[in-house]
CSV table of C-alpha atoms and ligand atoms in Angstrom, one decimal:
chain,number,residue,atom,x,y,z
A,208,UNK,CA,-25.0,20.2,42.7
A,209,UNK,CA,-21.6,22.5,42.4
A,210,UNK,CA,-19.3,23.1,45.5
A,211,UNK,CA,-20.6,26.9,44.9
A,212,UNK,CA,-24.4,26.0,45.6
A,213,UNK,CA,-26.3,26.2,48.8
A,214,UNK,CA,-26.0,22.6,50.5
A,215,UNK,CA,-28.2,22.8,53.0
A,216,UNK,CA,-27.6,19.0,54.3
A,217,UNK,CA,-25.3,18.8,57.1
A,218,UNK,CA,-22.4,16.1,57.8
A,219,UNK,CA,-24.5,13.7,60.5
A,220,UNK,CA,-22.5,12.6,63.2
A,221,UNK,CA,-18.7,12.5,64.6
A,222,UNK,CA,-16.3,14.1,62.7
A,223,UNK,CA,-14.1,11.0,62.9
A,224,UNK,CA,-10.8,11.3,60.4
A,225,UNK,CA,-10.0,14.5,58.4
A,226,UNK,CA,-7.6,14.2,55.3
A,227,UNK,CA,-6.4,16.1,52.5
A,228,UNK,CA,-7.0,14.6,48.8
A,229,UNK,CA,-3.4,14.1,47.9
A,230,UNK,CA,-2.4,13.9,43.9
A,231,UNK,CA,-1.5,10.3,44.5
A,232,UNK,CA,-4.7,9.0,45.0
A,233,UNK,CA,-6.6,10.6,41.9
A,234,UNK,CA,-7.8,8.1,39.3
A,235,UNK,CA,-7.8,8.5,35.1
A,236,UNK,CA,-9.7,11.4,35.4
A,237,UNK,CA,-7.7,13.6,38.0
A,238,UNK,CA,-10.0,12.7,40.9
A,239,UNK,CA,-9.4,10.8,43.5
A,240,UNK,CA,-10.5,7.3,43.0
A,241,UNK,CA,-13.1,5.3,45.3
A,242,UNK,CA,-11.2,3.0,46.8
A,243,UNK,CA,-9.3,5.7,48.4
A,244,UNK,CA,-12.6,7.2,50.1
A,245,UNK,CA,-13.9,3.6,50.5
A,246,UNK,CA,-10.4,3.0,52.9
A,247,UNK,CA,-10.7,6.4,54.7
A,248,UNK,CA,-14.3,5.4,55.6
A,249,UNK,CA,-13.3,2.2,56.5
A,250,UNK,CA,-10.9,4.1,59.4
A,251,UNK,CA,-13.1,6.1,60.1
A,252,UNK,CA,-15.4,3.2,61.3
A,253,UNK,CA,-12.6,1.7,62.6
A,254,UNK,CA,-12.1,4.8,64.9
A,255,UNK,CA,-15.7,4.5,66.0
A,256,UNK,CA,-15.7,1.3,67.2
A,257,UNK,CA,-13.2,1.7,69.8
A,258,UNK,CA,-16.0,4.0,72.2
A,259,UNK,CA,-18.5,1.2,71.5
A,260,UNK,CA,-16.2,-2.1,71.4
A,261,UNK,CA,-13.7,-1.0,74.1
A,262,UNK,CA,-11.0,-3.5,72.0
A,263,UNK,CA,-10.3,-4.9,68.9
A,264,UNK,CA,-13.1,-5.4,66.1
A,265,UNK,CA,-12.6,-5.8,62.7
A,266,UNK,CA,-14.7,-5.0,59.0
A,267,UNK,CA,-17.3,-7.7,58.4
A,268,UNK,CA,-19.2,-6.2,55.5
A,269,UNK,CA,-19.9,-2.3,53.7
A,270,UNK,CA,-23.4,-1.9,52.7
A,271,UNK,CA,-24.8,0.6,50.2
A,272,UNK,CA,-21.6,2.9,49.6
A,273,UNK,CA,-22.8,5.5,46.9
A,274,UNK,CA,-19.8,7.9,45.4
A,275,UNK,CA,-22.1,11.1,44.9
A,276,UNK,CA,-19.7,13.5,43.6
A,277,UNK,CA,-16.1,13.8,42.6
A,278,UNK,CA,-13.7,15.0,45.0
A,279,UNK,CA,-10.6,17.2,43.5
A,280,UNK,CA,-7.2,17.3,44.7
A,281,UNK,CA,-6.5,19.9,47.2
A,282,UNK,CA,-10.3,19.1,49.4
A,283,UNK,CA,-10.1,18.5,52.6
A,284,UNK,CA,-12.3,15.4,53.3
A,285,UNK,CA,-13.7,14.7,56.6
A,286,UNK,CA,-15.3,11.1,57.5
A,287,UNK,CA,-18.6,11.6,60.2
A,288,UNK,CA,-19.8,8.3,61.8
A,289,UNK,CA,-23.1,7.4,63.5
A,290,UNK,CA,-23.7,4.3,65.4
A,291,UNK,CA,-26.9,2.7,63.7
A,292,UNK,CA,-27.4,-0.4,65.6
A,293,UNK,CA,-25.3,-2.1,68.2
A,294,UNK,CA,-25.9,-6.5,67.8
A,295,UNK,CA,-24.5,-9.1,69.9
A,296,UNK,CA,-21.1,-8.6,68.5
A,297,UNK,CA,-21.4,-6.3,65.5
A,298,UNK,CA,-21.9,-2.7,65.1
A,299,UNK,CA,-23.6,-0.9,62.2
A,300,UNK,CA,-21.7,2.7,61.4
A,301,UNK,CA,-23.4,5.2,58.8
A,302,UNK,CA,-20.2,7.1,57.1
A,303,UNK,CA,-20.8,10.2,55.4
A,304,UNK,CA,-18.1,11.5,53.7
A,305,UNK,CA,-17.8,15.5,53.2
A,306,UNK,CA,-15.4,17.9,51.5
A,307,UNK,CA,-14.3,21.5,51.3
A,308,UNK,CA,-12.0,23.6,49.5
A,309,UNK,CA,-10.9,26.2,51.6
A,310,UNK,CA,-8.7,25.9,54.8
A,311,UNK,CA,-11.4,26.2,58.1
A,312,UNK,CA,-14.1,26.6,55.8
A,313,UNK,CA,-17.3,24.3,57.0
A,314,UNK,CA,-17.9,21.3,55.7
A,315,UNK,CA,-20.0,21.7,52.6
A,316,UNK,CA,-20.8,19.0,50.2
A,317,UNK,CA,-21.4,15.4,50.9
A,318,UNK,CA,-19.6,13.2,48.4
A,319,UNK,CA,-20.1,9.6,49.6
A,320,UNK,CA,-21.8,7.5,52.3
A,321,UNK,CA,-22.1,4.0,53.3
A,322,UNK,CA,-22.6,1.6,56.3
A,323,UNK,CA,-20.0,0.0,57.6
A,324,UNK,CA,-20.5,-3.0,60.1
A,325,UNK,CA,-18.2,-4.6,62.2
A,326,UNK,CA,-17.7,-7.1,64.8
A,327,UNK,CA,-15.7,-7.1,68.3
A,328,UNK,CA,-13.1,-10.1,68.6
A,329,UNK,CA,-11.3,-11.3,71.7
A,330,UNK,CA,-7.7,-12.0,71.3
A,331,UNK,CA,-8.4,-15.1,69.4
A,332,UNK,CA,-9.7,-13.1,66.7
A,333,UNK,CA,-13.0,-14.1,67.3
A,334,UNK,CA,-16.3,-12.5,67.9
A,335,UNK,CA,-17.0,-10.9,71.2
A,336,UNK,CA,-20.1,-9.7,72.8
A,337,UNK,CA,-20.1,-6.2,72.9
A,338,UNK,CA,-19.8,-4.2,76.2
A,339,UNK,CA,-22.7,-3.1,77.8
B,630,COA,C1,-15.6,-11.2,62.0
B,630,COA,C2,-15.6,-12.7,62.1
B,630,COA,C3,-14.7,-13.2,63.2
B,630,COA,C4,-17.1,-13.2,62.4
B,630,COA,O1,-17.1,-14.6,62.3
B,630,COA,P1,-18.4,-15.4,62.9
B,630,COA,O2,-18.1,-15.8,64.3
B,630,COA,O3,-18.6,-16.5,61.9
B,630,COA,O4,-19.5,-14.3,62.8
B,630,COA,P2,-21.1,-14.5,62.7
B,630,COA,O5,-21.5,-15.0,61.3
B,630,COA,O6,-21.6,-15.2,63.9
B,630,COA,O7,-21.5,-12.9,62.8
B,630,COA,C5,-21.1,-12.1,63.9
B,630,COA,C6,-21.9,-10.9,63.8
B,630,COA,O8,-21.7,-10.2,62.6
B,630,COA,C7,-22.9,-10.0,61.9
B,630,COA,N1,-22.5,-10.2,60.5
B,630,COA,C8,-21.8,-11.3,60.0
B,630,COA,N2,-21.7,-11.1,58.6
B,630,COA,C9,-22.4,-10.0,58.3
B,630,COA,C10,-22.7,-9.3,57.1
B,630,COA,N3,-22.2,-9.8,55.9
B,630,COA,N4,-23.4,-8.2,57.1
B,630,COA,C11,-23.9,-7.7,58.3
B,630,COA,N5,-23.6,-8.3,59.5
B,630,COA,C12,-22.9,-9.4,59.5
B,630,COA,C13,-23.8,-11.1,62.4
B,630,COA,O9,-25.1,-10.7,62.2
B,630,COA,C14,-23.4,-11.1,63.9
B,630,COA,O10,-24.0,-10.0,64.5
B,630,COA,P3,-24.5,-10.1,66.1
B,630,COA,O11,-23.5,-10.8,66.9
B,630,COA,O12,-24.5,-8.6,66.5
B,630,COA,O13,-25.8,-10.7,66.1
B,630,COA,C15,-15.2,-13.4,60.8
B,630,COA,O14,-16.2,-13.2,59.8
B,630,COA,C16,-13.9,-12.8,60.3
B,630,COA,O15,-12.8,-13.0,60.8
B,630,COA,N6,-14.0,-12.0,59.2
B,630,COA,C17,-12.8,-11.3,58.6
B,630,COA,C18,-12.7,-9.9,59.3
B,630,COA,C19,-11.6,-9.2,58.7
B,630,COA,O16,-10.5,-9.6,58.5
B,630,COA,N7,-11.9,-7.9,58.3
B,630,COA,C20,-10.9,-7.1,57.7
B,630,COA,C21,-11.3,-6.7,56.3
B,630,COA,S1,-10.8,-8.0,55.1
């Protein structure tokens, strides 16, 4: 699907982190290059944890990320987060990752998702039960 066809998906979610694709993150081909995505989902999660965790946590694993489309220099790319499952000590975020091209324009096309899970710690770095 083109950024000019009808995407009737919406972004699921918390609009967690909003960024603009910057020239220095673009890969060989001019776009900008998973990792990049991968790290801005990765705060995104990171954001989301603090309502749920109420203190520090940190990445323990990231499930099933799939790069749909390419994102071009100029998008604005927003992160939305959605708790899936709250454990002991971990937390299960979806992260859907959605673009547009024009300033204030809605968020149109999805062009990555993943789950990100992560665990509280106590200041000992290690795992914490989760508040009620
Ligand atoms: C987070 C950390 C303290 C947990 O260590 P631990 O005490 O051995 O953790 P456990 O194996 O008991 O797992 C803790 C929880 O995480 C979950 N978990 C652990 N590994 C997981 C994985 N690969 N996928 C999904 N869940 C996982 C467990 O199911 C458990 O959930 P629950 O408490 O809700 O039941 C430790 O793994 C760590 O420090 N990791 C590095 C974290 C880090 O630095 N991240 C930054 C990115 S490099």
């Amino acid at each position: 699907m083109t950024i000019t066809e009808v995407e009737t998906e919406r972004p699921e979610g918390i609009l967690a982190l909003q960024t603009l694709a910057m020239p220095r993150d673009t890969n060989a081909n001019g776009d900008i290059f998973g990792g990049r995505l991968v790290s801005q989902m990765d705060l995104a999660a990171g954001i989301a944890t603090k309502s749920v965790a109420k203190g520090r946590s940190a990445t323990v694993a990231i499930q099933n990320v799939s790069f749909i489309a390419p994102v071009a220099v100029g998008s604005t790319v927003g992160c939305y987060t959605k708790l899936l499952k709250k454990g002991t000590s971990s937390m299960h975020f979806q992260v859907q990752v959605w673009i547009s091209l024009l300033v204030g324009e809605s968020m149109r096309k999805k062009v990555a998702d993943g789950v990100f899970v992560f665990v509280a710690l106590d200041s000992n770095s290690k795992k914490r039960s989760l508040p009620e």
